[in-house]
CSV table of C-alpha atoms and ligand atoms in Angstrom, one decimal:
chain,number,residue,atom,x,y,z
Q,1,UNK,CA,107.2,93.8,128.5
Q,2,UNK,CA,104.2,95.5,127.6
Q,3,UNK,CA,105.1,98.5,125.3
Q,4,UNK,CA,102.7,101.2,125.2
Q,5,UNK,CA,101.6,101.5,121.7
Q,6,UNK,CA,99.7,104.7,120.9
Q,7,UNK,CA,100.8,105.9,117.5
Q,8,UNK,CA,99.6,105.5,114.2
Q,9,UNK,CA,101.0,102.7,111.9
Q,10,UNK,CA,103.6,104.8,110.2
Q,11,UNK,CA,104.9,106.4,113.3
Q,12,UNK,CA,105.0,102.9,115.0
Q,13,UNK,CA,106.9,101.6,112.0
Q,14,UNK,CA,109.3,104.4,112.0
Q,15,UNK,CA,109.8,103.7,115.5
Q,16,UNK,CA,110.7,100.1,115.4
Q,17,UNK,CA,112.7,100.6,112.4
Q,18,UNK,CA,114.9,103.3,114.6
Q,19,UNK,CA,115.1,100.7,117.1
Q,20,UNK,CA,116.3,98.0,114.7
Q,21,UNK,CA,118.9,100.4,113.6
Q,22,UNK,CA,120.1,101.3,117.2
Q,23,UNK,CA,120.4,97.6,118.1
Q,24,UNK,CA,122.4,97.0,114.8
Q,25,UNK,CA,124.7,99.8,115.9
Q,26,UNK,CA,125.1,98.5,119.3
Q,27,UNK,CA,126.2,94.9,118.1
Q,28,UNK,CA,128.0,96.1,114.8
Q,29,UNK,CA,125.7,94.6,112.5
Q,30,UNK,CA,124.5,95.8,109.2
Q,31,UNK,CA,121.0,97.0,109.0
Q,32,UNK,CA,120.4,95.3,105.6
Q,33,UNK,CA,120.7,92.1,107.3
Q,34,UNK,CA,117.5,92.5,109.4
Q,35,UNK,CA,114.1,92.5,107.9
Q,36,UNK,CA,111.1,93.3,109.7
Q,37,UNK,CA,107.9,91.3,109.2
Q,38,UNK,CA,104.7,93.2,110.3
Q,39,UNK,CA,103.0,90.5,111.9
Q,40,UNK,CA,99.1,91.0,110.8
Q,41,UNK,CA,97.2,88.4,112.4
Q,42,UNK,CA,93.6,89.4,113.4
Q,43,UNK,CA,93.9,92.9,111.6
Q,44,UNK,CA,92.0,94.1,108.8
Q,45,UNK,CA,93.2,94.7,105.2
Q,46,UNK,CA,93.0,98.4,105.8
Q,47,UNK,CA,95.6,98.2,108.1
Q,48,UNK,CA,98.0,96.1,106.3
Q,49,UNK,CA,97.7,98.4,103.5
Q,50,UNK,CA,98.5,101.6,105.6
Q,51,UNK,CA,101.6,99.3,106.7
Q,52,UNK,CA,102.5,98.7,102.8
Q,53,UNK,CA,102.0,102.2,102.0
Q,54,UNK,CA,104.8,102.9,104.7
Q,55,UNK,CA,106.9,100.5,102.8
Q,56,UNK,CA,106.5,97.1,104.5
Q,57,UNK,CA,106.7,94.3,102.0
Q,58,UNK,CA,106.9,91.2,104.5
Q,59,UNK,CA,103.7,90.3,106.4
Q,60,UNK,CA,103.3,87.5,108.9
Q,61,UNK,CA,100.0,85.5,109.4
Q,62,UNK,CA,99.5,82.5,111.8
Q,63,UNK,CA,96.1,81.3,110.1
Q,64,UNK,CA,96.0,79.5,106.7
Q,65,UNK,CA,92.7,80.9,106.0
Q,66,UNK,CA,93.4,84.4,106.8
Q,67,UNK,CA,96.7,84.3,105.1
Q,68,UNK,CA,95.1,83.2,101.9
Q,69,UNK,CA,92.3,85.8,102.2
Q,70,UNK,CA,94.7,88.7,102.9
Q,71,UNK,CA,96.9,87.3,100.0
Q,72,UNK,CA,94.0,87.6,97.4
Q,73,UNK,CA,93.3,91.2,98.6
Q,74,UNK,CA,96.4,92.8,98.9
Q,75,UNK,CA,99.4,93.4,96.1
Q,76,UNK,CA,101.5,90.7,94.6
Q,77,UNK,CA,104.7,91.8,95.7
Q,78,UNK,CA,103.9,91.2,99.5
Q,79,UNK,CA,106.1,88.3,101.0
Q,80,UNK,CA,103.8,86.3,103.2
Q,81,UNK,CA,105.4,84.5,106.2
Q,82,UNK,CA,103.6,81.5,107.7
Q,83,UNK,CA,104.5,81.8,111.3
Q,84,UNK,CA,101.8,80.0,113.2
Q,85,UNK,CA,101.6,76.3,113.6
Q,86,UNK,CA,100.6,74.4,110.5
Q,87,UNK,CA,98.3,71.4,110.2
Q,88,UNK,CA,99.3,68.7,107.4
Q,89,UNK,CA,95.7,69.1,105.6
Q,90,UNK,CA,96.1,72.9,105.3
Q,91,UNK,CA,99.6,72.9,103.5
Q,92,UNK,CA,98.0,72.8,100.1
Q,93,UNK,CA,96.6,75.8,100.6
Q,94,UNK,CA,99.4,78.1,101.4
Q,95,UNK,CA,102.2,76.1,99.4
Q,96,UNK,CA,102.5,78.6,96.3
Q,97,UNK,CA,101.5,81.8,98.6
Q,98,UNK,CA,103.8,81.5,101.6
Q,99,UNK,CA,107.3,83.1,100.9
Q,100,UNK,CA,108.7,81.3,104.0
Q,101,UNK,CA,107.4,78.7,106.5
Q,102,UNK,CA,108.5,79.5,109.9
Q,103,UNK,CA,107.0,76.7,111.8
Q,104,UNK,CA,108.2,73.3,110.9
Q,105,UNK,CA,108.9,71.1,113.7
Q,106,UNK,CA,108.3,67.6,112.5
Q,107,UNK,CA,109.3,65.1,109.7
Q,108,UNK,CA,105.7,64.6,108.9
Q,109,UNK,CA,104.8,68.2,108.1
Q,110,UNK,CA,108.2,68.5,106.1
Q,111,UNK,CA,107.0,65.7,104.1
Q,112,UNK,CA,103.6,67.0,103.2
Q,113,UNK,CA,105.3,70.4,102.5
Q,114,UNK,CA,107.7,68.4,99.9
Q,115,UNK,CA,104.8,66.6,98.5
Q,116,UNK,CA,102.8,69.3,98.0
Q,117,UNK,CA,105.5,71.8,96.6
Q,118,UNK,CA,106.4,69.1,94.2
Q,119,UNK,CA,102.8,68.8,93.2
Q,120,UNK,CA,102.9,72.6,92.4
Q,121,UNK,CA,106.2,72.7,90.8
Q,122,UNK,CA,107.8,75.0,93.4
Q,123,UNK,CA,110.5,75.0,96.1
Q,124,UNK,CA,109.2,75.4,99.5
Q,125,UNK,CA,111.5,77.6,101.9
Q,126,UNK,CA,111.2,76.6,105.5
Q,127,UNK,CA,112.4,77.3,109.0
Q,128,UNK,CA,112.8,74.6,111.6
Q,129,UNK,CA,111.1,75.8,114.6
Q,130,UNK,CA,112.9,75.3,118.0
Q,131,UNK,CA,111.4,75.3,121.5
Q,132,UNK,CA,114.9,76.9,122.7
Q,133,UNK,CA,113.4,77.6,126.2
Q,134,UNK,CA,112.0,73.9,126.3
Q,135,UNK,CA,108.6,75.5,127.3
Q,136,UNK,CA,105.7,72.8,127.9
Q,137,UNK,CA,103.3,74.9,126.1
Q,138,UNK,CA,105.0,75.6,123.0
Q,139,UNK,CA,105.5,74.1,119.5
Q,140,UNK,CA,108.8,73.3,118.1
Q,141,UNK,CA,111.5,70.8,118.1
Q,142,UNK,CA,113.9,70.3,121.0
Q,143,UNK,CA,117.5,71.8,120.9
Q,144,UNK,CA,118.9,68.3,120.9
Q,145,UNK,CA,116.6,67.0,118.1
Q,146,UNK,CA,116.9,70.1,115.8
Q,147,UNK,CA,120.0,68.8,114.0
Q,148,UNK,CA,118.6,65.2,113.1
Q,149,UNK,CA,115.4,66.8,111.8
Q,150,UNK,CA,117.3,69.2,109.5
Q,151,UNK,CA,119.2,66.1,108.4
Q,152,UNK,CA,116.0,64.0,107.5
Q,153,UNK,CA,114.5,67.0,105.8
Q,154,UNK,CA,117.6,67.7,103.8
Q,155,UNK,CA,116.8,64.6,102.0
Q,156,UNK,CA,113.1,65.6,100.7
Q,157,UNK,CA,112.7,67.2,97.3
Q,158,UNK,CA,111.3,70.7,96.8
Q,159,UNK,CA,111.9,71.8,100.2
Q,160,UNK,CA,114.9,74.0,101.3
Q,161,UNK,CA,115.9,74.7,105.0
Q,162,UNK,CA,117.0,78.2,105.3
Q,163,UNK,CA,117.2,78.4,109.1
Q,164,UNK,CA,115.7,78.3,112.6
Q,165,UNK,CA,112.9,80.0,114.1
Q,166,UNK,CA,112.1,80.4,117.9
Q,167,UNK,CA,109.2,82.1,120.0
Q,168,UNK,CA,111.0,83.1,123.2
Q,169,UNK,CA,109.1,83.0,126.4
Q,170,UNK,CA,106.7,85.9,127.3
Q,171,UNK,CA,108.7,88.1,129.7
Q,172,UNK,CA,108.8,91.4,131.3
Q,173,UNK,CA,112.3,92.0,130.9
Q,174,UNK,CA,113.6,91.3,127.7
Q,175,UNK,CA,117.2,90.7,128.8
Q,176,UNK,CA,115.9,87.4,130.1
Q,177,UNK,CA,115.7,86.1,126.8
Q,178,UNK,CA,119.0,87.2,125.7
Q,179,UNK,CA,120.5,83.9,126.4
Q,180,UNK,CA,117.8,82.0,124.4
Q,181,UNK,CA,118.5,84.0,121.3
Q,182,UNK,CA,122.2,83.4,121.8
Q,183,UNK,CA,121.3,79.7,122.2
Q,184,UNK,CA,119.5,79.8,119.0
Q,185,UNK,CA,122.3,81.7,117.1
Q,186,UNK,CA,124.9,79.1,118.4
Q,187,UNK,CA,122.6,76.2,117.4
Q,188,UNK,CA,122.6,77.5,114.0
Q,189,UNK,CA,126.4,77.9,113.8
Q,190,UNK,CA,126.6,74.2,115.1
Q,191,UNK,CA,124.4,73.0,112.4
Q,192,UNK,CA,126.3,75.0,109.6
Q,193,UNK,CA,129.3,73.3,110.5
Q,194,UNK,CA,128.1,69.9,109.6
Q,195,UNK,CA,127.8,71.2,106.3
Q,196,UNK,CA,124.6,69.4,105.0
Q,197,UNK,CA,123.7,69.4,101.5
Q,198,UNK,CA,120.5,71.4,100.7
Q,199,UNK,CA,120.6,73.2,104.1
Q,200,UNK,CA,121.2,76.6,104.8
Q,201,UNK,CA,121.4,78.5,108.2
Q,202,UNK,CA,121.3,82.1,107.1
Q,203,UNK,CA,118.0,82.9,108.6
Q,204,UNK,CA,117.2,83.3,112.4
Q,205,UNK,CA,113.7,84.1,112.9
Q,206,UNK,CA,113.5,85.6,116.5
Q,207,UNK,CA,112.3,88.7,118.3
Q,208,UNK,CA,108.8,90.0,118.9
Q,209,UNK,CA,107.5,93.5,120.2
Q,210,UNK,CA,108.7,92.8,123.7
Q,211,UNK,CA,112.4,91.6,122.9
Q,212,UNK,CA,113.2,92.2,119.4
Q,213,UNK,CA,116.0,94.6,120.0
Q,214,UNK,CA,117.8,92.1,122.1
Q,215,UNK,CA,117.2,89.5,119.6
Q,216,UNK,CA,118.8,91.8,116.9
Q,217,UNK,CA,121.8,92.2,119.0
Q,218,UNK,CA,122.1,88.2,119.2
Q,219,UNK,CA,121.8,87.8,115.5
Q,220,UNK,CA,118.3,87.6,114.3
Q,221,UNK,CA,117.5,88.2,110.8
Q,222,UNK,CA,113.8,88.2,110.7
Q,223,UNK,CA,112.0,90.2,113.7
Q,224,UNK,CA,108.2,89.4,114.0
Q,225,UNK,CA,106.5,92.5,115.1
Q,226,UNK,CA,102.6,92.7,115.7
Q,227,UNK,CA,101.5,94.9,118.6
Q,228,UNK,CA,104.6,97.2,118.3
Q,229,UNK,CA,103.2,98.2,114.8
Q,230,UNK,CA,99.4,97.6,114.7
Q,231,UNK,CA,98.5,98.0,118.3
Q,232,UNK,CA,96.9,95.1,120.8
Q,233,UNK,CA,95.0,92.5,119.2
Q,234,UNK,CA,91.2,92.1,120.0
Q,235,UNK,CA,90.7,88.1,119.4
Q,236,UNK,CA,86.8,88.3,120.2
Q,237,UNK,CA,86.4,90.9,117.4
Q,238,UNK,CA,85.9,89.6,114.0
O,1,PLP,C1,101.9,87.0,117.1
O,1,PLP,C2,103.1,86.7,117.1
O,1,PLP,C3,104.2,87.5,116.7
O,1,PLP,C4,103.9,88.9,117.0
O,1,PLP,O1,103.9,89.0,118.5
O,1,PLP,P1,103.9,90.6,119.0
O,1,PLP,O2,104.0,90.3,120.4
O,1,PLP,O3,102.6,91.2,118.8
O,1,PLP,O4,104.8,91.4,118.4
O,1,PLP,C5,105.4,86.9,116.5
O,1,PLP,N1,105.5,85.7,116.3
O,1,PLP,C6,104.8,84.6,116.2
O,1,PLP,C7,104.9,83.3,115.8
O,1,PLP,C8,103.2,85.2,116.5
O,1,PLP,O5,102.3,84.2,116.6
């Protein structure tokens, strides 16, 4: 679904927050349990400052270099979310800067994160990315392999699984993704029942501009909204 985004950043944020509030109301959820991540990839620091001034403290980036650059230029109380595919050789640059890494989909990547976190004396907080709709073009572990991966990561030092993340299919009608969000929620319930040490399933990162209301109704705790706040992205512009 393409939403017409015409307003200024502050107006957009107010609108998104209002939609989240309504979705919580519809589903009997507490608004405190849902956090809006402003996905600022490709957008200039000036626009992030504007969102910051509206109260946004959670920002999402999908490229290591861009996250590091913006981290250095913006206030230190911002919580940076690494939401994009992460290469192992770049983990070291963000390990002490990312508040949460959403995109862990292999043991090898988790091992690298664990190793770098140990070196820096920090604990890395991560989500396991699940390709819930089994789309060929997407990263993420399969629904079937998620539990096994979580169990393996549980043994690693200096890394803590906080929950699951998914990128749902791009659809015109967000209702088409409702079942996928419900499936990710159910998967987190199933993993919780296993009572694995060092594993938390409190976080569900799901929902983007086109479908975040439905995701909230199905249990999302972090929605990742880019276009709905900052407008369309122009990848060819620098
Ligand atoms: C870009 C991106 C988003 C935001 O997408 P919008 O449709 O602009 O809200 C959310 N999650 C991930 C992983 C992304 O890469």
